[in-house]
Amino acid sequence: MTVGSELFKIADLAVEFDTYGGVVQAVRGISFSVSKGQTLAIVGESGCGKSVSVQSMMGLIPIPPGRITSGSALLKGHEILGRSVIRGKEIRGSEIGMIFQDPMTSLNPTMTIGDQIAEPLQVHRGYSYREAFREAIKLLDMTKIPEAAKRAKQYPFEFSGGMLQRAMIAMAISCKPSILIADEPTTALDVTIQAQILDLMQDLQKETEMAIILITHDLGVVARMADEVAVMYAGKIVEHGTVEDVFYRSAHPYTLGLRAAMPTNDPEKQSVLEPIQGSPPDLFSPPPGCGYCARCPWSMSICESQHPEDYYLNEGHYTRCWMHHRESPLKPAELYFE
Amino acid sequence: MVNITEVPILETENLTRYFDIGGKQIVHAVDGVSISVSEKEILGLVGESGSGKSTFGKVVLGLHPKTKGTVKFRGQALPRKYNSADFQKWSQKMQMIFQDPYSSLNPRMTAGEIIGEGLRLQTNLKNNQIKEKVSDWLLRVGLQSDHMSRYPHEFSGGQRQRIGIARALILEPDFVVCDEPISALDVSVQAQVINLLGDLKETMGLTLIFIAHDLSMVRYVSDRMAVMYLGSIVEVGKADQVYFDPKHPYTNILVGSNPEPDPREERNRPSTAIRGEIPSPVNVAPGCRFANRCPNVEEICSRVTPNLLPLKDVERQVACHLFN
């Protein structure tokens, strides 16, 4: 978290959507940063705003009904919110590459894989079709697709899910972006293929030193990939720290709840699964206090009425929970088992 | 007198289901599966997508006719192809909980109608008695009785899965196939549904086949675990033992690929990422199905199909030439 190495910095980003039912406050003021060669994982359950937050900074949410109500996103010191070009370079595709959850529906079924990978190179880098297609074959080779030259001439329906995800990664990294955003890249894949894709992403990161923002709900994937972790709940980041901090010194009841709800593979520690009761709050009218208080086993009266501030446990590890206030009657150290 | 506990509640022998997709192409979805399930046991079934686990569950319940082989329920053979009287008879004993709580509930029926439909078709209960039972079951699965008049779209994913569970269990079956009951749900809600299933299993004395691709969850839930690959079972044993001491090379890779929510452990593990993908189940060639991806492949593997045989020193069945 040293300031000098920050590549990308989001501050106080808030996003709303107008719907028939009212205004949904999908993202309610989040801040984070990533550095070169690092992986930040954003974890949370469906509807917590993790996908919307990255889509909004990429300019991928429809406006209207979407609306970015506040915040800034600085890439190498340049504001990118509401813009598509910085320093003469397109942001999307060129500076930031993105891969999506479902490779089957994210690719164009009427274009060959090679053409789809070549397209950003033609658009952003001014390559001729021939050059771009040759580069596309190289990229397919880099993402370890066998017989790349033959495969490049095939259509998405001729690829399996894992192969499509590789093709999508090839497309995302084609213009050597400084950041790769991966929105649930392996959720639709089997564990064996997931392991292949995660290995591939790590290898590419080592080679190109790109930063990765990985959105996922799978704590196993986080444990494997992340340097830093941001845990999101109801549109806010409730805990942020290094992967060691978040897993071994969890400070927020939601992080603890998530961990207790998953089976551990340590037979010594295995007790019963402790589900988190209830469901996330309605973001049409988010609670005035902590979003998690209705499900929190330790909630206090202040939790319902006031937002907790950031409590730093060490440099870079903060949580938003009233229990960490110095006057709190509940002492987290006594309540948490670790 | 026959000792009932010694007859398994369910026994399949050489159970096979092929799909003819035309042009002399035959999909070997389930290919000669022989397995038995004891009373009150939870058998976990894991494997990649396309390994035939869901088809196996459906063939067992008669939702697909059997191509070959038999299924016996408490010693009684089930028909090869069900007619409506067979469904009438067996759906009281055997039920299924489906994967997708969004598409498996009829959007034009209320929760009460969905849950009560089985009773209406299978029993002579009067409307108000059915209503009473439905309201009872709504409470048992952690919903409220006034949810009866709501439609599926008014519920969250976890709540819909609870409706699916109530629908399957209201006839008080003895045997239930749970086909990926939690994979569409968030982590925090998965545990709620798993614990609910566990409680109901205890109180009702259910026997379950639990199909999932989440290995940690299957290990946690099941007594025994069976690993499927391309239509056949490659390893069966006690769930913990199969997970912590896998024998078949495929199980080994599957367990190794399963990320654990523990950064230190996860990073210190050698990567076991496997090459290639599950091959097509169309017109499967003889020999071990895993041979083309197996790190320990030998000459015999591509010629002779290994049988699922018990190991000598551990309570385990493995289909691999390395152990025979």
XYZ file of C-alpha atoms in Angstrom:
662
model
C 0.000 0.000 0.000
C 2.893 2.388 -0.546
C 1.713 5.437 -2.409
C 4.453 5.471 -5.023
C 3.607 2.106 -6.554
C -0.116 2.719 -6.896
C -1.188 2.053 -10.418
C -4.888 2.414 -10.033
C -6.803 4.120 -7.277
C -10.533 4.270 -6.696
C -11.832 6.729 -4.143
C -15.318 6.985 -2.724
C -17.051 5.488 -5.751
C -20.853 5.383 -5.516
C -23.242 4.040 -8.135
C -27.033 4.125 -8.270
C -29.612 2.677 -10.610
C -33.087 4.013 -11.309
C -35.591 1.183 -11.408
C -39.353 0.934 -11.338
C -39.149 0.074 -7.672
C -37.050 3.108 -6.823
C -33.356 3.930 -6.685
C -30.993 1.054 -5.947
C -27.796 2.161 -4.262
C -25.643 -0.611 -5.660
C -22.245 0.758 -4.636
C -22.101 3.080 -1.653
C -18.696 4.690 -1.486
C -15.808 2.301 -1.970
C -12.096 3.023 -2.126
C -9.210 0.755 -3.012
C -6.007 0.744 -4.971
C -3.870 -1.768 -6.830
C -0.200 -1.770 -7.631
C 1.786 -3.159 -10.528
C 2.129 -6.930 -10.490
C -0.307 -7.298 -7.580
C -3.636 -9.063 -7.336
C -6.542 -7.550 -5.474
C -9.493 -9.831 -4.827
C -12.932 -8.357 -4.257
C -15.080 -10.877 -2.391
C -18.746 -10.792 -1.589
C -22.075 -12.467 -2.278
C -24.330 -11.790 -5.233
C -25.850 -8.349 -5.156
C -23.147 -6.807 -2.970
C -22.006 -4.504 -5.751
C -18.689 -6.085 -6.637
C -19.357 -6.397 -10.359
C -21.103 -3.035 -10.630
C -18.127 -1.274 -9.067
C -15.679 -2.475 -11.708
C -18.162 -2.139 -14.548
C -18.847 1.466 -13.621
C -15.200 2.424 -13.692
C -14.862 0.741 -17.074
C -17.855 2.706 -18.344
C -19.778 -0.497 -18.883
C -22.946 0.342 -17.016
C -25.774 1.831 -19.025
C -26.300 5.495 -18.116
C -29.240 6.000 -17.572
C -30.619 4.092 -15.665
C -27.200 3.870 -13.981
C -25.531 6.896 -12.418
C -22.138 7.404 -10.836
C -22.987 9.773 -8.008
C -19.548 10.352 -6.598
C -15.982 9.233 -6.605
C -12.906 9.149 -8.740
C -10.857 6.470 -10.442
C -7.255 7.396 -11.154
C -5.208 5.291 -13.536
C -1.535 6.285 -13.413
C -2.731 9.592 -11.970
C -5.332 10.291 -14.665
C -9.046 10.393 -14.007
C -10.881 7.770 -16.051
C -14.457 8.025 -14.794
C -16.700 9.263 -17.585
C -13.841 9.184 -20.104
C -12.845 6.621 -22.635
C -9.412 7.980 -23.627
C -6.432 9.086 -21.522
C -3.220 10.386 -23.030
C -4.440 9.422 -26.452
C -4.975 5.791 -25.512
C -8.309 4.083 -25.196
C -8.838 2.870 -21.659
C -11.085 -0.047 -22.420
C -9.251 -2.899 -24.051
C -5.982 -1.036 -24.245
C -5.164 0.113 -20.709
C -7.568 -2.162 -18.889
C -8.437 -5.631 -20.131
C -11.482 -7.425 -18.855
C -12.666 -11.008 -18.730
C -16.191 -11.938 -17.846
C -17.862 -14.711 -15.953
C -19.584 -16.558 -18.717
C -17.329 -17.176 -21.704
C -20.164 -18.787 -23.663
C -22.217 -15.607 -23.864
C -19.433 -13.032 -23.829
C -17.994 -13.873 -27.233
C -19.557 -13.105 -30.592
C -20.940 -16.368 -31.996
C -20.722 -15.150 -35.593
C -17.012 -14.269 -35.624
C -14.078 -16.661 -35.545
C -12.035 -16.701 -32.348
C -8.992 -15.388 -34.189
C -10.903 -12.440 -35.646
C -12.260 -11.555 -32.233
C -8.790 -11.522 -30.697
C -7.412 -9.598 -33.657
C -10.073 -6.910 -33.445
C -8.706 -4.967 -30.449
C -5.240 -5.002 -32.039
C -6.627 -3.464 -35.206
C -8.682 -0.912 -33.295
C -6.216 0.116 -30.607
C -2.858 -0.591 -32.161
C -3.554 0.073 -35.823
C -2.380 -3.361 -36.948
C -3.386 -4.585 -40.358
C -5.780 -7.530 -40.362
C -3.003 -9.893 -41.393
C -0.618 -8.730 -38.635
C -3.373 -8.774 -36.060
C -4.442 -12.296 -36.972
C -0.850 -13.528 -36.761
C -0.596 -11.905 -33.327
C -3.885 -13.544 -32.341
C -2.418 -16.966 -33.076
C 0.594 -16.090 -30.925
C -1.731 -15.055 -28.099
C -3.714 -18.270 -28.339
C -0.436 -20.099 -28.130
C 0.511 -18.053 -25.057
C -2.743 -19.038 -23.366
C -1.823 -22.662 -24.109
C -4.451 -23.515 -26.664
C -3.153 -26.452 -28.697
C -3.039 -26.102 -32.485
C -3.516 -22.354 -32.195
C -3.360 -21.674 -35.937
C -6.199 -24.091 -36.620
C -8.186 -23.034 -33.584
C -8.033 -19.352 -34.525
C -10.185 -20.103 -37.568
C -12.899 -21.772 -35.511
C -16.059 -20.309 -34.027
C -16.957 -20.125 -30.315
C -19.350 -23.086 -30.526
C -16.422 -25.299 -31.462
C -14.627 -24.470 -28.214
C -15.234 -25.911 -24.748
C -15.875 -23.608 -21.770
C -12.292 -23.714 -20.544
C -10.926 -23.019 -24.043
C -13.313 -20.089 -24.477
C -12.119 -18.622 -21.209
C -8.524 -18.924 -22.471
C -9.536 -17.206 -25.700
C -11.147 -14.457 -23.673
C -7.953 -14.016 -21.646
C -5.978 -13.883 -24.900
C -8.273 -11.119 -26.104
C -8.067 -9.201 -22.835
C -4.266 -9.205 -22.770
C -3.815 -8.618 -26.514
C -2.966 -4.931 -26.117
C -0.800 -5.524 -23.036
C -3.057 -3.738 -20.557
C -1.635 -2.589 -17.254
C -4.670 -3.953 -15.420
C -6.669 -7.096 -15.989
C -10.112 -7.151 -14.442
C -11.445 -10.672 -14.043
C -15.100 -10.817 -13.065
C -15.727 -14.313 -11.677
C -13.483 -15.825 -14.364
C -13.814 -19.415 -13.190
C -17.283 -19.583 -11.658
C -18.742 -21.345 -14.701
C -15.864 -23.852 -14.924
C -15.028 -27.168 -13.303
C -12.367 -27.235 -10.594
C -9.831 -28.943 -12.842
C -10.274 -26.312 -15.548
C -10.398 -23.600 -12.901
C -6.949 -24.669 -11.716
C -5.646 -24.409 -15.286
C -7.090 -20.926 -15.799
C -5.804 -19.633 -12.451
C -2.326 -21.003 -13.226
C -2.452 -19.296 -16.599
C -3.432 -15.956 -15.072
C -0.576 -16.186 -12.577
C 1.953 -17.059 -15.289
C 0.822 -14.163 -17.462
C 0.993 -11.819 -14.501
C 4.585 -12.829 -13.825
C 5.492 -12.266 -17.456
C 3.759 -8.940 -18.004
C 3.648 -7.494 -14.453
C 0.041 -6.490 -14.965
C -2.165 -5.870 -11.969
C -5.188 -8.132 -11.555
C -8.489 -7.213 -9.970
C -10.208 -10.505 -9.315
C -13.875 -10.535 -8.444
C -15.051 -13.749 -6.875
C -17.179 -15.273 -4.164
C -14.934 -18.290 -3.719
C -12.604 -17.939 -0.746
C -10.530 -20.833 -2.060
C -9.732 -18.882 -5.228
C -8.922 -15.824 -3.126
C -6.570 -17.837 -0.923
C -4.737 -19.013 -3.983
C -4.523 -15.831 -6.032
C -4.777 -12.653 -3.991
C -2.150 -10.386 -2.489
C -4.796 -8.110 -1.065
C -8.447 -8.709 -0.334
C -11.408 -6.361 -0.106
C -14.534 -7.891 1.410
C -17.694 -6.200 0.171
C -21.107 -6.278 1.759
C -24.212 -4.314 0.780
C -22.322 -1.929 -1.482
C -19.488 -1.151 0.911
C -16.070 -2.557 1.690
C -16.277 -3.918 5.223
C -12.751 -5.237 5.518
C -9.579 -4.707 3.546
C -6.110 -6.037 4.052
C -3.465 -8.439 2.861
C -4.611 -11.988 2.256
C -2.907 -13.054 5.497
C -4.647 -10.323 7.479
C -8.072 -11.110 6.111
C -7.800 -14.896 6.485
C -5.848 -15.224 9.704
C -6.737 -12.002 11.501
C -10.295 -11.490 10.234
C -11.681 -8.413 11.895
C -15.217 -8.115 10.545
C -18.071 -10.395 11.644
C -19.069 -10.890 8.001
C -15.615 -12.160 7.041
C -15.722 -14.525 9.993
C -19.246 -15.570 9.052
C -18.184 -16.400 5.507
C -15.300 -18.487 6.746
C -17.459 -20.376 9.232
C -20.047 -21.092 6.540
C -17.535 -22.942 4.366
C -16.300 -26.427 5.101
C -12.619 -26.410 5.995
C -10.533 -29.296 4.850
C -8.792 -29.672 8.147
C -10.426 -32.610 9.931
C -9.096 -31.367 13.275
C -10.881 -28.045 13.009
C -14.019 -29.358 11.352
C -17.047 -28.673 13.459
C -20.483 -27.883 12.102
C -21.080 -25.353 9.375
C -22.369 -22.133 10.827
C -24.563 -20.428 8.272
C -25.060 -16.692 8.290
C -28.728 -16.298 9.141
C -31.005 -14.084 7.111
C -30.225 -12.418 3.811
C -28.520 -9.203 2.671
C -30.382 -5.908 3.129
C -32.528 -4.325 0.487
C -30.431 -1.729 -1.307
C -33.514 0.306 -2.250
C -33.420 1.649 1.262
C -30.140 0.574 2.790
C -30.034 0.669 6.580
C -28.671 3.910 8.028
C -26.097 2.027 10.073
C -23.947 -0.980 9.338
C -25.392 -3.029 6.461
C -24.573 -6.279 8.205
C -26.150 -5.509 11.578
C -29.381 -7.444 10.920
C -27.380 -10.660 10.430
C -24.580 -9.973 12.886
C -24.553 -12.068 16.068
C -22.897 -9.232 17.985
C -24.885 -6.245 16.763
C -25.283 -3.356 19.187
C -27.779 -0.496 19.152
C -25.285 1.905 17.592
C -24.854 -0.477 14.638
C -28.409 0.170 13.503
C -28.189 3.942 13.492
C -24.641 4.924 12.559
C -22.068 3.838 10.046
C -18.888 2.605 11.609
C -15.733 4.332 10.417
C -12.542 2.669 9.244
C -10.668 1.114 12.119
C -7.085 0.299 11.241
C -5.642 -2.830 12.792
C -2.344 -2.238 11.096
C -1.182 -0.307 8.054
C -3.350 -1.433 5.185
C -5.692 -3.632 7.241
C -8.890 -1.875 8.143
C -12.388 -2.919 9.044
C -15.693 -1.160 9.434
C -17.195 -2.504 12.611
C -18.190 -0.722 15.781
C -16.667 -3.461 17.876
C -13.271 -2.019 17.066
C -14.156 1.339 18.581
C -12.169 1.841 21.749
C -15.315 2.343 23.836
C -17.058 -0.747 22.510
C -18.332 -3.042 25.278
C -17.599 -6.036 23.064
C -13.951 -6.774 22.522
C -13.348 -8.555 19.219
C -10.235 -10.246 20.561
C -12.374 -12.107 23.104
C -15.139 -13.007 20.687
C -13.174 -14.249 17.732
C -11.628 -17.632 17.896
C -8.467 -16.542 16.160
C -36.341 -63.662 8.943
C -34.489 -61.281 6.692
C -32.439 -58.688 8.412
C -33.638 -55.460 6.788
C -30.501 -53.494 7.500
C -28.474 -55.828 5.338
C -30.487 -55.180 2.223
C -29.266 -51.900 0.784
C -32.035 -49.379 0.208
C -30.847 -48.865 -3.327
C -28.702 -50.989 -5.523
C -27.762 -50.397 -9.133
C -26.162 -53.028 -11.270
C -24.430 -52.236 -14.516
C -26.764 -49.260 -14.856
C -26.359 -47.732 -18.282
C -27.961 -44.886 -20.134
C -27.035 -44.100 -23.724
C -28.446 -41.293 -25.821
C -28.655 -41.837 -29.543
C -27.916 -38.484 -31.133
C -28.224 -39.693 -34.705
C -25.621 -40.454 -37.326
C -24.526 -43.616 -35.506
C -23.324 -41.455 -32.643
C -24.126 -42.639 -29.182
C -23.516 -40.619 -26.051
C -22.399 -42.879 -23.222
C -23.815 -40.709 -20.445
C -23.897 -43.413 -17.784
C -21.964 -46.545 -18.564
C -22.258 -49.587 -16.333
C -22.544 -48.109 -12.858
C -22.887 -50.630 -10.033
C -23.222 -49.138 -6.596
C -25.305 -49.648 -3.501
C -26.575 -47.219 -0.922
C -27.324 -48.337 2.636
C -30.228 -47.143 4.738
C -29.769 -43.648 6.160
C -26.555 -43.125 4.341
C -25.497 -40.059 2.390
C -23.645 -40.994 -0.756
C -21.833 -38.064 -2.348
C -21.339 -38.141 -6.083
C -18.677 -35.861 -7.566
C -17.212 -35.312 -11.007
C -16.740 -32.695 -13.682
C -19.634 -31.457 -15.764
C -20.394 -34.033 -18.401
C -19.354 -36.935 -16.192
C -22.927 -38.220 -16.024
C -23.718 -37.584 -12.379
C -27.050 -35.862 -12.973
C -28.099 -38.408 -15.588
C -27.286 -41.162 -13.109
C -29.556 -39.531 -10.527
C -32.354 -39.207 -13.055
C -32.049 -42.783 -14.311
C -32.194 -44.058 -10.749
C -35.490 -42.236 -10.230
C -36.894 -43.299 -13.580
C -36.846 -39.815 -15.083
C -34.809 -41.356 -17.904
C -35.441 -44.949 -19.022
C -32.560 -47.357 -18.509
C -30.650 -48.561 -21.551
C -29.196 -51.534 -19.671
C -28.838 -52.713 -16.112
C -31.104 -52.691 -13.100
C -32.002 -50.538 -10.143
C -33.329 -52.261 -7.058
C -35.139 -50.423 -4.297
C -35.139 -52.471 -1.075
C -34.546 -55.576 -3.163
C -37.357 -54.867 -5.585
C -36.365 -54.217 -9.189
C -37.663 -50.968 -10.666
C -39.180 -50.923 -14.159
C -36.926 -50.204 -17.107
C -39.193 -47.489 -18.393
C -41.718 -45.848 -16.088
C -45.356 -45.428 -17.002
C -47.594 -43.084 -15.072
C -48.640 -45.793 -12.597
C -44.978 -46.441 -11.836
C -44.384 -42.787 -11.160
C -47.491 -42.756 -8.974
C -46.096 -45.642 -6.989
C -42.431 -44.776 -6.702
C -42.609 -41.033 -6.278
C -43.900 -41.639 -2.776
C -40.710 -43.482 -1.932
C -38.148 -41.638 -4.013
C -37.874 -37.957 -4.751
C -35.493 -35.455 -6.255
C -34.291 -31.983 -5.311
C -33.208 -30.080 -8.385
C -30.208 -27.918 -9.059
C -31.631 -24.674 -10.260
C -34.162 -23.143 -7.880
C -35.029 -20.606 -10.592
C -36.122 -22.890 -13.416
C -37.386 -25.872 -11.445
C -40.398 -24.127 -9.926
C -43.419 -23.390 -12.103
C -43.680 -19.574 -12.169
C -47.474 -19.729 -12.566
C -48.082 -21.716 -9.426
C -47.928 -20.359 -5.878
C -45.501 -21.832 -3.389
C -48.452 -23.533 -1.694
C -49.621 -25.162 -4.926
C -46.095 -26.309 -5.776
C -45.484 -27.880 -2.386
C -48.980 -29.369 -2.098
C -49.159 -30.804 -5.610
C -47.679 -34.144 -4.596
C -50.234 -34.578 -1.836
C -53.075 -33.661 -4.148
C -52.004 -36.254 -6.698
C -50.898 -39.019 -4.374
C -53.196 -38.930 -1.375
C -56.873 -38.583 -0.575
C -56.343 -35.657 1.740
C -58.912 -32.873 1.621
C -57.937 -29.374 0.581
C -57.805 -27.994 4.078
C -55.693 -30.921 5.267
C -53.289 -30.346 2.409
C -53.141 -26.695 3.300
C -52.335 -27.575 6.877
C -49.510 -29.886 5.859
C -48.091 -27.361 3.420
C -48.066 -24.703 6.082
C -46.383 -27.181 8.401
C -43.680 -27.865 5.855
C -43.122 -24.199 5.110
C -42.277 -23.775 8.775
C -40.105 -26.869 8.798
C -37.939 -25.563 5.975
C -37.623 -22.177 7.642
C -40.235 -20.185 5.732
C -43.541 -18.790 7.021
C -46.988 -20.208 6.411
C -48.221 -16.984 4.819
C -45.615 -17.533 2.083
C -48.034 -20.103 0.688
C -49.843 -17.642 -1.541
C -46.705 -16.103 -3.023
C -45.232 -16.911 -6.413
C -41.670 -18.160 -6.981
C -40.399 -14.802 -8.273
C -41.131 -13.267 -4.890
C -38.528 -15.465 -3.208
C -34.739 -15.324 -3.098
C -32.620 -18.211 -4.406
C -32.143 -19.733 -0.955
C -35.860 -19.503 -0.212
C -36.727 -21.132 -3.528
C -34.395 -23.997 -2.791
C -36.249 -24.426 0.507
C -39.518 -24.627 -1.456
C -37.900 -27.267 -3.673
C -36.912 -29.216 -0.582
C -40.387 -28.978 0.938
C -41.909 -30.079 -2.383
C -39.685 -33.152 -2.491
C -40.061 -34.129 1.152
C -43.762 -33.525 1.819
C -44.592 -37.052 0.634
C -42.105 -38.303 3.217
C -39.972 -40.336 0.823
C -37.277 -42.690 2.069
C -34.793 -41.878 -0.599
C -33.909 -38.525 -2.167
C -31.537 -37.575 -4.959
C -30.195 -34.056 -4.414
C -28.853 -32.833 -7.733
C -26.459 -29.944 -7.003
C -28.897 -28.466 -4.494
C -26.555 -25.664 -3.449
C -24.460 -24.747 -6.452
C -26.727 -21.861 -7.466
C -26.581 -20.326 -3.994
C -24.242 -17.913 -2.223
C -21.764 -19.282 0.295
C -23.587 -17.858 3.302
C -26.865 -19.388 2.131
C -25.335 -22.734 1.102
C -24.609 -23.540 4.722
C -28.221 -22.766 5.670
C -29.536 -25.211 3.083
C -26.964 -27.896 3.954
C -27.806 -27.702 7.648
C -31.518 -27.829 6.855
C -31.024 -30.953 4.763
C -28.929 -32.477 7.541
C -31.608 -31.811 10.163
C -34.399 -33.197 7.982
C -32.309 -36.248 7.184
C -31.897 -36.927 10.900
C -35.541 -36.454 11.831
C -37.000 -38.291 8.837
C -34.381 -40.997 8.521
C -33.695 -40.168 4.885
C -31.192 -41.758 2.581
C -29.589 -39.306 0.194
C -27.550 -39.269 -2.961
C -25.882 -35.887 -2.898
C -24.625 -34.803 -6.306
C -22.288 -31.811 -6.418
C -19.077 -30.591 -7.924
C -17.930 -28.813 -4.763
C -15.603 -31.412 -3.280
C -15.203 -29.804 0.132
C -18.958 -29.631 0.552
C -19.449 -33.239 -0.554
C -16.754 -34.397 1.836
C -18.426 -32.462 4.624
C -21.919 -33.763 3.889
C -21.418 -37.372 2.826
C -20.673 -40.648 4.537
C -19.320 -42.191 1.369
C -18.061 -40.492 -1.759
C -18.119 -41.792 -5.321
C -16.060 -40.134 -8.045
C -17.455 -40.284 -11.562
C -15.562 -39.785 -14.788
C -17.126 -39.964 -18.229
C -20.076 -42.110 -17.213
C -18.410 -44.566 -14.881
C -17.335 -44.603 -11.276
C -13.570 -44.570 -10.775
C -13.394 -44.589 -6.973
C -15.727 -45.176 -4.032
C -14.973 -45.081 -0.336
C -15.485 -43.270 2.952
C -15.780 -39.586 2.100
C -12.925 -38.404 4.337
C -10.623 -41.162 3.196
C -11.284 -40.591 -0.480
C -10.619 -36.898 0.001
C -7.535 -37.083 2.155
C -6.030 -40.228 0.682
C -7.178 -40.467 -2.917
C -6.028 -43.557 -4.813
C -7.213 -43.133 -8.372
C -5.055 -40.663 -10.330
C -8.168 -38.769 -11.353
C -9.403 -38.359 -7.780
C -5.951 -37.190 -6.871
C -6.062 -34.469 -9.510
C -9.624 -33.505 -8.680
C -8.794 -33.054 -4.997
C -5.575 -31.231 -5.864
C -7.450 -28.770 -8.071
C -9.933 -27.925 -5.357
C -8.799 -24.605 -3.883
C -8.802 -24.487 -0.109
C -9.785 -21.341 1.754
C -6.437 -21.140 3.516
C -3.762 -19.002 1.833
C -0.704 -20.578 3.448
C -1.761 -24.125 2.722
C -3.046 -23.275 -0.729
C 0.231 -21.654 -1.776
C 2.415 -24.417 -0.419
C 0.610 -27.105 -2.343
C 2.198 -28.282 -5.537
C 0.039 -27.463 -8.525
C -1.730 -30.500 -9.862
C -3.410 -28.747 -12.743
C -4.326 -31.386 -15.247
C -3.715 -31.171 -18.975
C -6.620 -31.245 -21.339
C -10.314 -31.551 -20.743
C -12.890 -34.243 -20.251
C -13.223 -35.991 -23.634
C -16.467 -36.325 -25.495
C -18.718 -39.129 -24.279
C -19.716 -39.968 -27.849
C -18.762 -43.498 -28.950
C -16.284 -44.058 -26.121
C -13.387 -46.322 -27.094
C -12.411 -49.327 -24.972
C -9.739 -48.968 -22.312
C -9.571 -46.669 -19.333
C -11.464 -43.468 -20.058
C -8.938 -41.425 -18.169
C -5.930 -42.838 -20.060
C -5.361 -39.800 -22.305
C -5.073 -37.388 -19.363
C -3.551 -39.703 -16.796
C -0.042 -38.932 -15.493
C 0.570 -42.614 -14.665
C -0.657 -44.093 -17.922
C 0.666 -47.492 -18.947
C 0.380 -49.574 -22.060
C -2.495 -51.714 -20.779
C -4.668 -48.660 -20.014
C -5.632 -47.957 -23.613
C -6.582 -51.591 -24.281
C -8.402 -52.937 -21.241
C -11.165 -51.202 -19.321
C -10.335 -51.448 -15.609
C -13.050 -52.776 -13.315
C -14.092 -51.195 -10.047
C -12.402 -53.543 -7.582
C -11.918 -53.407 -3.824
C -8.426 -52.633 -2.531
C -6.741 -55.010 -0.121
C -5.661 -52.820 2.771
C -8.241 -50.014 2.752
C -11.999 -49.997 2.461
C -12.092 -48.656 -1.030
C -13.036 -49.568 -4.563
C -10.908 -48.222 -7.382
C -11.096 -48.715 -11.131
C -7.445 -48.449 -12.139
C -4.841 -50.875 -13.444
C -2.263 -49.448 -11.020
C -4.011 -51.249 -8.190
C -4.886 -54.547 -9.803
